[in-house]
Amino acid sequence: MQDENLGFNSRAVHAGGFEDPKGSAVTPIYQTSTFKFENADHGAKCFSGEEDGYIYTRIGNPTINELENAVANLEGGFGGIGASSGMAAVNIVYLAFLGAGKHLVAHNSLYGPSRAIMESLYPKYGVESSFVDATNVENVRKAIKPNTSLIYLETPANPTIGITDIEAISKLAHEHNIPVCVDNTFCSPYLQKPLELGADVVLHSMTKFINGHADIVAGMVVSKTEEHYKMMRGVMVNMGFNMDPHQAWLTRRGLKTLGIRIDRAQENAQKVAEFLENHPKVEWILYPGLASHPQFELANRQMKGPGAMISFGLKGGLVAGKKMMDHVKLALLAVSLGGIETLIQHPASMTHSKLSKEAKDIAGITDGLVRLSVGIENVEDIIADLDQALRSV
Ligand code: LCS
């Protein structure tokens, strides 16, 4: 059942549109690399596009397509393109919209590799980039050049939790005929709908909230238009950035509980953020559910809820942060985010360690920044764990 009028949780469970000929309630795992044609004529028609049949799993597979349709439905887009990882999804977008002589404008705080590849790899292929503080729309306006062919945002950004105004930036970009891509990993479509706010493309590391169980790595791109969908699907197929059917099946299962997992994690995160904000050893905290967040008003307008990601700094900087991380017991000291378990990590030495000191300084990734992905455990247990770890500082 694909009814667009159904609520989010109903669509998270049912959207995707796959009807199993044997009546299986769950889409089976089509663990096959290739598909048999009925005859030579059928094979030719599948290749020419006259018929919709499956050909080869890198090009398309029923288990993967069901997930693509489900995420596209939840994001309100034309179509989804599954990818082997979030970074494969980022590269699908970069390769589809950029090339020799083209220019990217992006927010200065992104997941480390999304920025690092633009500074270390893409210049080899003639791509230029400008990273600006996109929380101020004027900075984006000033960075646009005649050859700008993509504006790339991540909001809330990893790890600074900076929030950019998707609607205002999309309006500005469209005055210059520039498409906008939003990495929606920190929110998922449950909390934020970039395409409805004017963006053209939305992408996810589905490794995070969409799958939610820390047991796969996967990505997804959703486009608003058929034209962009075709461009990006061609990149995915020809670069071999495809998902695997088993990975798609696990992700589709995780997606069914996205809304209820986020409700719980976010409720916990609000209480954890209030605890940290009042803690004498915490110097600063950034969480969109606290009035102290610099874009609190924008977050309220743009997001359905503040999410489950918190960044904070301890008095005593790096030494204090490391000490705290060495003493947590319930929270796992691990990178990644958006799972059912609480995770804690130190971006300057872990996820963002490949960025230059200057890039870290400009993006606000200080040595003392600690990032917390709040899970669905009992909130008293999460707070008690953080409290005992803070006592070691
Ligand atoms: N976009 C965002 C916002 C991310 O946080 C990540 C991964 C990616 C894209 C890339 O996705 P992947 O290829 O890993 O599926 N973020 C990570 C992090 O903060 N810690 O470990 C991975």
Tab-separated table of C-alpha atoms and ligand atoms in Angstrom:
chain	number	residue	atom	x	y	z
A	1	MET	CA	0.000	0.000	0.000
A	2	GLN	CA	1.568	3.279	-1.176
A	3	ASP	CA	-1.095	5.860	-0.207
A	4	GLU	CA	0.548	9.293	-0.057
A	5	ASN	CA	-2.054	10.360	2.541
A	6	LEU	CA	-0.850	7.798	5.079
A	7	GLY	CA	1.142	9.095	8.034
A	8	PHE	CA	4.928	8.814	8.253
A	9	ASN	CA	5.073	5.669	10.396
A	10	SER	CA	2.513	3.879	8.204
A	11	ARG	CA	4.572	4.681	5.113
A	12	ALA	CA	7.823	3.715	6.867
A	13	VAL	CA	6.283	0.271	7.382
A	14	HIS	CA	4.424	-0.177	4.081
A	15	ALA	CA	5.896	2.063	1.346
A	16	GLY	CA	8.024	0.502	-1.347
A	17	GLY	CA	5.425	-1.068	-3.575
A	18	PHE	CA	6.786	-4.582	-3.841
A	19	GLU	CA	4.188	-7.381	-4.158
A	20	ASP	CA	5.774	-10.797	-3.740
A	21	PRO	CA	4.266	-13.351	-6.155
A	22	LYS	CA	4.448	-16.001	-3.386
A	23	GLY	CA	2.750	-13.709	-0.844
A	24	SER	CA	5.706	-13.162	1.477
A	25	ALA	CA	4.798	-10.431	4.017
A	26	VAL	CA	8.374	-9.146	3.888
A	27	THR	CA	10.216	-8.402	0.664
A	28	PRO	CA	12.557	-11.377	0.119
A	29	ILE	CA	16.302	-10.962	-0.317
A	30	TYR	CA	16.946	-11.396	-4.029
A	31	GLN	CA	20.499	-12.585	-3.452
A	32	THR	CA	21.370	-12.875	-7.114
A	33	SER	CA	23.805	-11.058	-9.353
A	34	THR	CA	21.815	-11.624	-12.556
A	35	PHE	CA	18.267	-12.299	-13.834
A	36	LYS	CA	17.046	-14.777	-16.502
A	37	PHE	CA	15.288	-13.406	-19.571
A	38	GLU	CA	12.221	-15.251	-20.943
A	39	ASN	CA	13.754	-15.230	-24.427
A	40	ALA	CA	16.074	-13.182	-26.649
A	41	ASP	CA	13.352	-10.670	-27.483
A	42	HIS	CA	12.572	-10.081	-23.775
A	43	GLY	CA	16.308	-9.576	-23.076
A	44	ALA	CA	16.554	-7.032	-25.879
A	45	LYS	CA	13.466	-5.158	-24.610
A	46	CYS	CA	14.848	-5.036	-21.035
A	47	PHE	CA	18.077	-3.525	-22.344
A	48	SER	CA	16.337	-0.995	-24.626
A	49	GLY	CA	14.027	0.070	-21.791
A	50	GLU	CA	10.862	-1.004	-23.656
A	51	GLU	CA	10.191	-3.384	-20.753
A	52	ASP	CA	10.892	-2.848	-17.054
A	53	GLY	CA	12.473	-6.255	-16.263
A	54	TYR	CA	15.513	-6.773	-14.080
A	55	ILE	CA	18.861	-7.389	-15.806
A	56	TYR	CA	21.774	-7.331	-13.356
A	57	THR	CA	21.985	-6.372	-9.657
A	58	ARG	CA	24.412	-3.463	-10.161
A	59	ILE	CA	21.711	-1.900	-12.380
A	60	GLY	CA	18.691	-2.855	-10.274
A	61	ASN	CA	17.339	-5.514	-7.917
A	62	PRO	CA	13.847	-5.909	-6.365
A	63	THR	CA	15.087	-5.821	-2.738
A	64	ILE	CA	17.127	-2.679	-3.386
A	65	ASN	CA	14.350	-1.052	-5.452
A	66	GLU	CA	11.833	-1.528	-2.663
A	67	LEU	CA	14.099	0.366	-0.265
A	68	GLU	CA	14.761	3.078	-2.876
A	69	ASN	CA	11.020	3.557	-3.390
A	70	ALA	CA	10.343	3.618	0.352
A	71	VAL	CA	12.973	6.284	1.123
A	72	ALA	CA	11.915	8.352	-1.929
A	73	ASN	CA	8.323	8.166	-0.694
A	74	LEU	CA	9.306	9.365	2.806
A	75	GLU	CA	11.453	12.210	1.409
A	76	GLY	CA	8.737	13.183	-1.111
A	77	GLY	CA	11.057	12.779	-4.104
A	78	PHE	CA	10.849	11.429	-7.658
A	79	GLY	CA	13.130	8.450	-7.022
A	80	GLY	CA	15.789	6.977	-4.765
A	81	ILE	CA	19.197	5.617	-5.675
A	82	GLY	CA	20.656	3.135	-3.211
A	83	ALA	CA	24.416	3.259	-2.664
A	84	SER	CA	26.992	1.035	-1.004
A	85	SER	CA	27.751	3.684	1.662
A	86	GLY	CA	27.004	7.267	2.604
A	87	MET	CA	30.308	8.255	0.959
A	88	ALA	CA	29.213	6.489	-2.267
A	89	ALA	CA	26.047	8.635	-2.114
A	90	VAL	CA	28.149	11.806	-1.638
A	91	ASN	CA	30.311	10.851	-4.631
A	92	ILE	CA	27.257	10.122	-6.805
A	93	VAL	CA	26.143	13.711	-6.207
A	94	TYR	CA	29.616	15.241	-6.681
A	95	LEU	CA	30.265	13.274	-9.891
A	96	ALA	CA	26.818	14.000	-11.341
A	97	PHE	CA	26.866	17.767	-10.760
A	98	LEU	CA	30.577	18.681	-10.846
A	99	GLY	CA	33.386	18.236	-13.371
A	100	ALA	CA	36.390	20.017	-14.874
A	101	GLY	CA	35.874	23.778	-14.686
A	102	LYS	CA	32.939	23.547	-12.255
A	103	HIS	CA	32.763	24.985	-8.752
A	104	LEU	CA	31.132	23.798	-5.525
A	105	VAL	CA	29.950	25.979	-2.647
A	106	ALA	CA	29.558	24.007	0.577
A	107	HIS	CA	29.047	24.539	4.281
A	108	ASN	CA	32.388	24.632	6.114
A	109	SER	CA	31.442	21.974	8.656
A	110	LEU	CA	30.654	18.666	6.930
A	111	TYR	CA	31.367	15.045	7.758
A	112	GLY	CA	35.209	14.964	7.472
A	113	PRO	CA	35.612	12.951	4.226
A	114	SER	CA	32.796	14.834	2.404
A	115	ARG	CA	35.031	17.896	2.683
A	116	ALA	CA	38.436	16.183	2.580
A	117	ILE	CA	37.838	14.499	-0.822
A	118	MET	CA	36.780	17.831	-2.286
A	119	GLU	CA	40.081	19.351	-1.150
A	120	SER	CA	42.417	16.409	-1.857
A	121	LEU	CA	40.897	14.340	-4.692
A	122	TYR	CA	38.511	16.407	-6.823
A	123	PRO	CA	41.041	19.169	-7.699
A	124	LYS	CA	42.871	16.428	-9.669
A	125	TYR	CA	39.830	16.379	-11.978
A	126	GLY	CA	39.596	20.167	-12.282
A	127	VAL	CA	36.871	20.807	-9.670
A	128	GLU	CA	37.104	23.940	-7.509
A	129	SER	CA	35.382	24.435	-4.171
A	130	SER	CA	34.644	27.137	-1.594
A	131	PHE	CA	33.733	26.254	1.978
A	132	VAL	CA	31.842	28.987	3.818
A	133	ASP	CA	29.852	29.358	6.999
A	134	ALA	CA	26.473	28.681	5.363
A	135	THR	CA	24.602	29.374	8.603
A	136	ASN	CA	24.814	32.939	7.250
A	137	VAL	CA	23.102	32.980	3.817
A	138	GLU	CA	25.100	36.075	2.785
A	139	ASN	CA	28.315	34.015	2.862
A	140	VAL	CA	26.792	31.603	0.332
A	141	ARG	CA	25.670	34.508	-1.885
A	142	LYS	CA	29.200	35.961	-1.907
A	143	ALA	CA	30.810	32.575	-2.725
A	144	ILE	CA	28.691	31.883	-5.840
A	145	LYS	CA	30.682	32.191	-9.085
A	146	PRO	CA	29.584	31.949	-12.742
A	147	ASN	CA	30.827	28.313	-12.803
A	148	THR	CA	29.160	27.235	-9.530
A	149	SER	CA	27.181	24.095	-10.374
A	150	LEU	CA	26.278	22.731	-6.933
A	151	ILE	CA	25.510	24.048	-3.450
A	152	TYR	CA	26.043	21.365	-0.836
A	153	LEU	CA	24.708	21.590	2.711
A	154	GLU	CA	24.710	19.330	5.723
A	155	THR	CA	22.218	20.377	8.377
A	156	PRO	CA	22.541	19.885	11.284
A	157	ALA	CA	26.220	19.642	10.409
A	158	ASN	CA	28.621	16.990	11.620
A	159	PRO	CA	29.972	17.642	14.249
A	160	THR	CA	29.255	21.310	14.985
A	161	ILE	CA	25.436	20.959	14.870
A	162	GLY	CA	25.343	24.209	12.834
A	163	ILE	CA	21.972	24.670	11.121
A	164	THR	CA	21.611	26.162	7.651
A	165	ASP	CA	18.442	27.671	6.236
A	166	ILE	CA	17.526	25.230	3.435
A	167	GLU	CA	14.630	27.342	2.156
A	168	ALA	CA	16.585	30.619	1.958
A	169	ILE	CA	19.654	28.996	0.368
A	170	SER	CA	17.539	27.078	-2.168
A	171	LYS	CA	15.781	30.300	-3.169
A	172	LEU	CA	19.118	32.047	-3.630
A	173	ALA	CA	20.608	29.086	-5.550
A	174	HIS	CA	17.640	28.872	-7.908
A	175	GLU	CA	17.994	32.565	-8.798
A	176	HIS	CA	21.352	31.434	-10.246
A	177	ASN	CA	20.021	28.111	-11.637
A	178	ILE	CA	22.215	26.154	-9.243
A	179	PRO	CA	20.924	22.886	-7.751
A	180	VAL	CA	21.090	22.335	-3.980
A	181	CYS	CA	21.916	19.055	-2.259
A	182	VAL	CA	21.277	18.503	1.457
A	183	ASP	CA	22.901	15.720	3.465
A	184	ASN	CA	19.940	14.844	5.718
A	185	THR	CA	21.757	12.134	7.694
A	186	PHE	CA	21.411	13.808	11.133
A	187	CYS	CA	17.626	14.242	10.785
A	188	SER	CA	16.295	11.566	8.436
A	189	PRO	CA	13.016	12.377	6.630
A	190	TYR	CA	11.196	11.931	9.942
A	191	LEU	CA	12.540	15.261	11.216
A	192	GLN	CA	13.379	17.249	8.078
A	193	LYS	CA	12.162	17.323	4.466
A	194	PRO	CA	14.771	19.210	2.397
A	195	LEU	CA	12.926	18.671	-0.920
A	196	GLU	CA	9.781	20.328	0.489
A	197	LEU	CA	11.958	23.242	1.630
A	198	GLY	CA	13.242	23.749	-1.926
A	199	ALA	CA	16.337	21.529	-2.225
A	200	ASP	CA	16.788	19.453	-5.392
A	201	VAL	CA	18.623	16.443	-4.009
A	202	VAL	CA	18.782	14.861	-0.571
A	203	LEU	CA	21.273	12.237	0.544
A	204	HIS	CA	21.775	9.945	3.507
A	205	SER	CA	24.321	7.835	5.167
A	206	MET	CA	21.726	5.144	5.926
A	207	THR	CA	24.379	3.616	8.181
A	208	LYS	CA	22.914	6.053	10.735
A	209	PHE	CA	19.275	6.716	11.682
A	210	ILE	CA	17.564	5.077	8.671
A	211	ASN	CA	19.001	1.642	9.395
A	212	GLY	CA	19.571	2.507	13.041
A	213	HIS	CA	21.109	-0.722	14.341
A	214	ALA	CA	24.860	-0.238	13.706
A	215	ASP	CA	25.018	-3.404	11.621
A	216	ILE	CA	25.438	-2.159	8.035
A	217	VAL	CA	27.050	0.655	6.003
A	218	ALA	CA	24.772	2.081	3.276
A	219	GLY	CA	23.757	5.260	1.452
A	220	MET	CA	20.849	6.776	-0.488
A	221	VAL	CA	20.313	9.715	-2.825
A	222	VAL	CA	16.801	11.034	-3.566
A	223	SER	CA	16.103	13.551	-6.331
A	224	LYS	CA	13.165	15.824	-6.877
A	225	THR	CA	13.216	15.559	-10.676
A	226	GLU	CA	13.419	12.742	-13.190
A	227	GLU	CA	16.279	14.517	-14.983
A	228	HIS	CA	18.512	14.555	-11.883
A	229	TYR	CA	17.444	11.003	-11.036
A	230	LYS	CA	18.652	9.746	-14.427
A	231	MET	CA	21.956	11.634	-14.170
A	232	MET	CA	22.714	10.220	-10.729
A	233	ARG	CA	21.438	6.707	-11.448
A	234	GLY	CA	23.864	6.578	-14.392
A	235	VAL	CA	26.760	7.477	-12.063
A	236	MET	CA	25.740	4.836	-9.508
A	237	VAL	CA	25.411	2.070	-12.107
A	238	ASN	CA	28.572	2.880	-14.064
A	239	MET	CA	30.815	3.620	-11.097
A	240	GLY	CA	29.584	0.455	-9.352
A	241	PHE	CA	28.385	2.300	-6.231
A	242	ASN	CA	25.409	-0.107	-5.874
A	243	MET	CA	24.044	-1.638	-2.690
A	244	ASP	CA	24.033	-5.328	-1.978
A	245	PRO	CA	20.577	-6.998	-1.632
A	246	HIS	CA	21.229	-8.236	1.912
A	247	GLN	CA	22.392	-4.775	3.003
A	248	ALA	CA	19.203	-3.324	1.430
A	249	TRP	CA	17.031	-5.870	3.215
A	250	LEU	CA	18.487	-5.045	6.642
A	251	THR	CA	18.135	-1.323	5.942
A	252	ARG	CA	14.494	-1.758	4.865
A	253	ARG	CA	13.830	-3.576	8.140
A	254	GLY	CA	15.485	-0.808	10.168
A	255	LEU	CA	13.510	1.881	8.294
A	256	LYS	CA	10.203	0.459	9.557
A	257	THR	CA	10.907	1.680	13.108
A	258	LEU	CA	12.625	4.965	12.179
A	259	GLY	CA	9.920	7.229	13.643
A	260	ILE	CA	9.566	5.446	16.977
A	261	ARG	CA	13.328	5.110	17.408
A	262	ILE	CA	13.850	8.823	16.776
A	263	ASP	CA	10.974	9.798	19.092
A	264	ARG	CA	12.635	7.910	21.921
A	265	ALA	CA	16.245	8.919	21.174
A	266	GLN	CA	15.242	12.563	20.852
A	267	GLU	CA	13.277	12.549	24.100
A	268	ASN	CA	16.395	11.105	25.784
A	269	ALA	CA	18.688	13.617	24.027
A	270	GLN	CA	16.667	16.587	25.308
A	271	LYS	CA	17.067	15.363	28.910
A	272	VAL	CA	20.761	14.550	28.431
A	273	ALA	CA	21.355	18.012	26.886
A	274	GLU	CA	19.630	19.708	29.849
A	275	PHE	CA	21.767	17.656	32.241
A	276	LEU	CA	24.989	18.579	30.413
A	277	GLU	CA	24.050	22.250	30.081
A	278	ASN	CA	23.776	22.535	33.853
A	279	HIS	CA	26.895	20.497	34.622
A	280	PRO	CA	29.768	22.476	36.202
A	281	LYS	CA	32.410	20.649	34.098
A	282	VAL	CA	30.718	21.449	30.753
A	283	GLU	CA	31.933	24.683	29.177
A	284	TRP	CA	29.524	24.844	26.238
A	285	ILE	CA	26.918	22.676	24.543
A	286	LEU	CA	25.220	22.711	21.138
A	287	TYR	CA	21.857	20.976	20.820
A	288	PRO	CA	18.989	22.294	18.658
A	289	GLY	CA	16.504	21.614	21.481
A	290	LEU	CA	18.190	24.129	23.812
A	291	ALA	CA	17.329	27.829	23.570
A	292	SER	CA	21.094	28.492	23.814
A	293	HIS	CA	21.673	27.011	20.306
A	294	PRO	CA	22.506	29.950	17.980
A	295	GLN	CA	19.974	28.753	15.363
A	296	PHE	CA	17.306	27.617	17.840
A	297	GLU	CA	14.539	29.535	16.086
A	298	LEU	CA	15.524	28.202	12.619
A	299	ALA	CA	15.756	24.650	13.997
A	300	ASN	CA	12.214	24.953	15.354
A	301	ARG	CA	10.951	26.142	11.986
A	302	GLN	CA	12.887	23.755	9.756
A	303	MET	CA	12.979	20.545	11.787
A	304	LYS	CA	10.103	18.587	13.310
A	305	GLY	CA	12.287	17.961	16.380
A	306	PRO	CA	15.837	18.593	17.590
A	307	GLY	CA	17.131	15.049	16.964
A	308	ALA	CA	19.535	12.963	18.992
A	309	MET	CA	22.957	14.498	18.250
A	310	ILE	CA	24.715	16.670	20.837
A	311	SER	CA	28.150	18.318	20.745
A	312	PHE	CA	29.747	19.779	23.852
A	313	GLY	CA	33.053	21.019	25.189
A	314	LEU	CA	34.508	20.258	28.585
A	315	LYS	CA	36.398	22.656	30.777
A	316	GLY	CA	39.949	21.368	30.393
A	317	GLY	CA	39.715	20.757	26.609
A	318	LEU	CA	41.251	17.699	25.026
A	319	VAL	CA	42.718	16.169	28.200
A	320	ALA	CA	39.377	16.403	29.988
A	321	GLY	CA	37.486	15.075	26.940
A	322	LYS	CA	39.769	12.061	26.632
A	323	LYS	CA	39.470	11.341	30.325
A	324	MET	CA	35.693	11.404	30.108
A	325	MET	CA	35.670	9.081	27.083
A	326	ASP	CA	37.956	6.636	28.865
A	327	HIS	CA	35.477	6.386	31.748
A	328	VAL	CA	32.110	5.875	30.024
A	329	LYS	CA	30.658	2.412	30.600
A	330	LEU	CA	27.194	2.297	28.991
A	331	ALA	CA	27.944	4.657	26.091
A	332	LEU	CA	30.241	3.073	23.524
A	333	LEU	CA	33.417	4.924	22.620
A	334	ALA	CA	32.895	4.581	18.878
A	335	VAL	CA	32.418	6.625	15.723
A	336	SER	CA	29.197	6.529	13.683
A	337	LEU	CA	25.856	7.736	15.036
A	338	GLY	CA	22.112	7.358	14.804
A	339	GLY	CA	21.860	3.843	16.232
A	340	ILE	CA	19.845	2.518	19.137
A	341	GLU	CA	22.946	2.565	21.347
A	342	THR	CA	24.488	5.732	22.805
A	343	LEU	CA	27.857	6.504	21.186
A	344	ILE	CA	30.500	9.021	22.206
A	345	GLN	CA	33.523	10.166	20.169
A	346	HIS	CA	36.151	12.880	19.739
A	347	PRO	CA	35.942	14.399	16.199
A	348	ALA	CA	39.332	16.208	16.258
A	349	SER	CA	41.216	12.917	16.674
A	350	MET	CA	38.699	10.595	14.985
A	351	THR	CA	36.070	11.451	12.313
A	352	HIS	CA	37.582	14.832	11.369
A	353	SER	CA	41.270	14.040	11.928
A	354	LYS	CA	42.096	14.256	8.185
A	355	LEU	CA	41.095	17.929	8.002
A	356	SER	CA	43.850	20.529	8.169
A	357	LYS	CA	44.201	22.471	11.432
A	358	GLU	CA	42.991	25.563	9.566
A	359	ALA	CA	39.872	23.779	8.206
A	360	LYS	CA	39.101	22.482	11.712
A	361	ASP	CA	39.530	25.953	13.234
A	362	ILE	CA	37.321	27.602	10.615
A	363	ALA	CA	34.631	24.953	11.012
A	364	GLY	CA	34.714	25.223	14.819
A	365	ILE	CA	36.004	21.679	15.405
A	366	THR	CA	37.979	22.404	18.547
A	367	ASP	CA	40.201	19.890	20.356
A	368	GLY	CA	37.770	19.810	23.277
A	369	LEU	CA	34.656	19.019	21.220
A	370	VAL	CA	32.969	15.770	22.254
A	371	ARG	CA	30.134	14.336	20.131
A	372	LEU	CA	27.335	12.290	21.578
A	373	SER	CA	24.760	10.256	19.639
A	374	VAL	CA	22.025	9.540	22.150
A	375	GLY	CA	20.408	6.112	21.919
A	376	ILE	CA	17.145	4.592	23.090
A	377	GLU	CA	18.360	3.166	26.424
A	378	ASN	CA	16.695	4.273	29.681
A	379	VAL	CA	17.601	7.936	30.006
A	380	GLU	CA	18.415	7.633	33.745
A	381	ASP	CA	21.085	5.076	32.825
A	382	ILE	CA	22.592	7.307	30.112
A	383	ILE	CA	22.716	10.299	32.475
A	384	ALA	CA	24.152	8.213	35.343
A	385	ASP	CA	26.881	6.933	33.004
A	386	LEU	CA	27.809	10.429	31.781
A	387	ASP	CA	27.692	11.726	35.355
A	388	GLN	CA	30.134	9.093	36.663
A	389	ALA	CA	32.427	9.644	33.632
A	390	LEU	CA	32.373	13.426	34.244
A	391	ARG	CA	33.394	12.840	37.842
A	392	SER	CA	36.680	11.372	36.539
A	393	VAL	CA	37.506	14.670	34.802
B	1	LCS	N1	27.309	12.124	5.770
B	1	LCS	C1	27.293	12.291	7.099
B	1	LCS	C2	26.604	13.477	7.689
B	1	LCS	C3	27.946	11.379	7.918
B	1	LCS	O1	27.912	11.571	9.241
B	1	LCS	C4	28.617	10.278	7.331
B	1	LCS	C5	29.358	9.280	8.154
B	1	LCS	C6	28.608	10.149	5.929
B	1	LCS	C7	27.922	11.085	5.185
B	1	LCS	C8	29.296	9.001	5.241
B	1	LCS	O2	28.549	7.842	5.435
B	1	LCS	P1	29.146	6.345	5.434
B	1	LCS	O3	29.909	6.177	4.175
B	1	LCS	O4	30.005	6.218	6.642
B	1	LCS	O5	27.900	5.514	5.475
B	1	LCS	N2	29.605	9.703	9.473
B	1	LCS	C9	30.338	9.084	10.360
B	1	LCS	C10	30.647	9.617	11.633
B	1	LCS	O6	30.303	10.724	12.037
B	1	LCS	N3	31.340	8.757	12.305
B	1	LCS	O7	31.632	7.629	11.549
B	1	LCS	C11	31.014	7.777	10.251
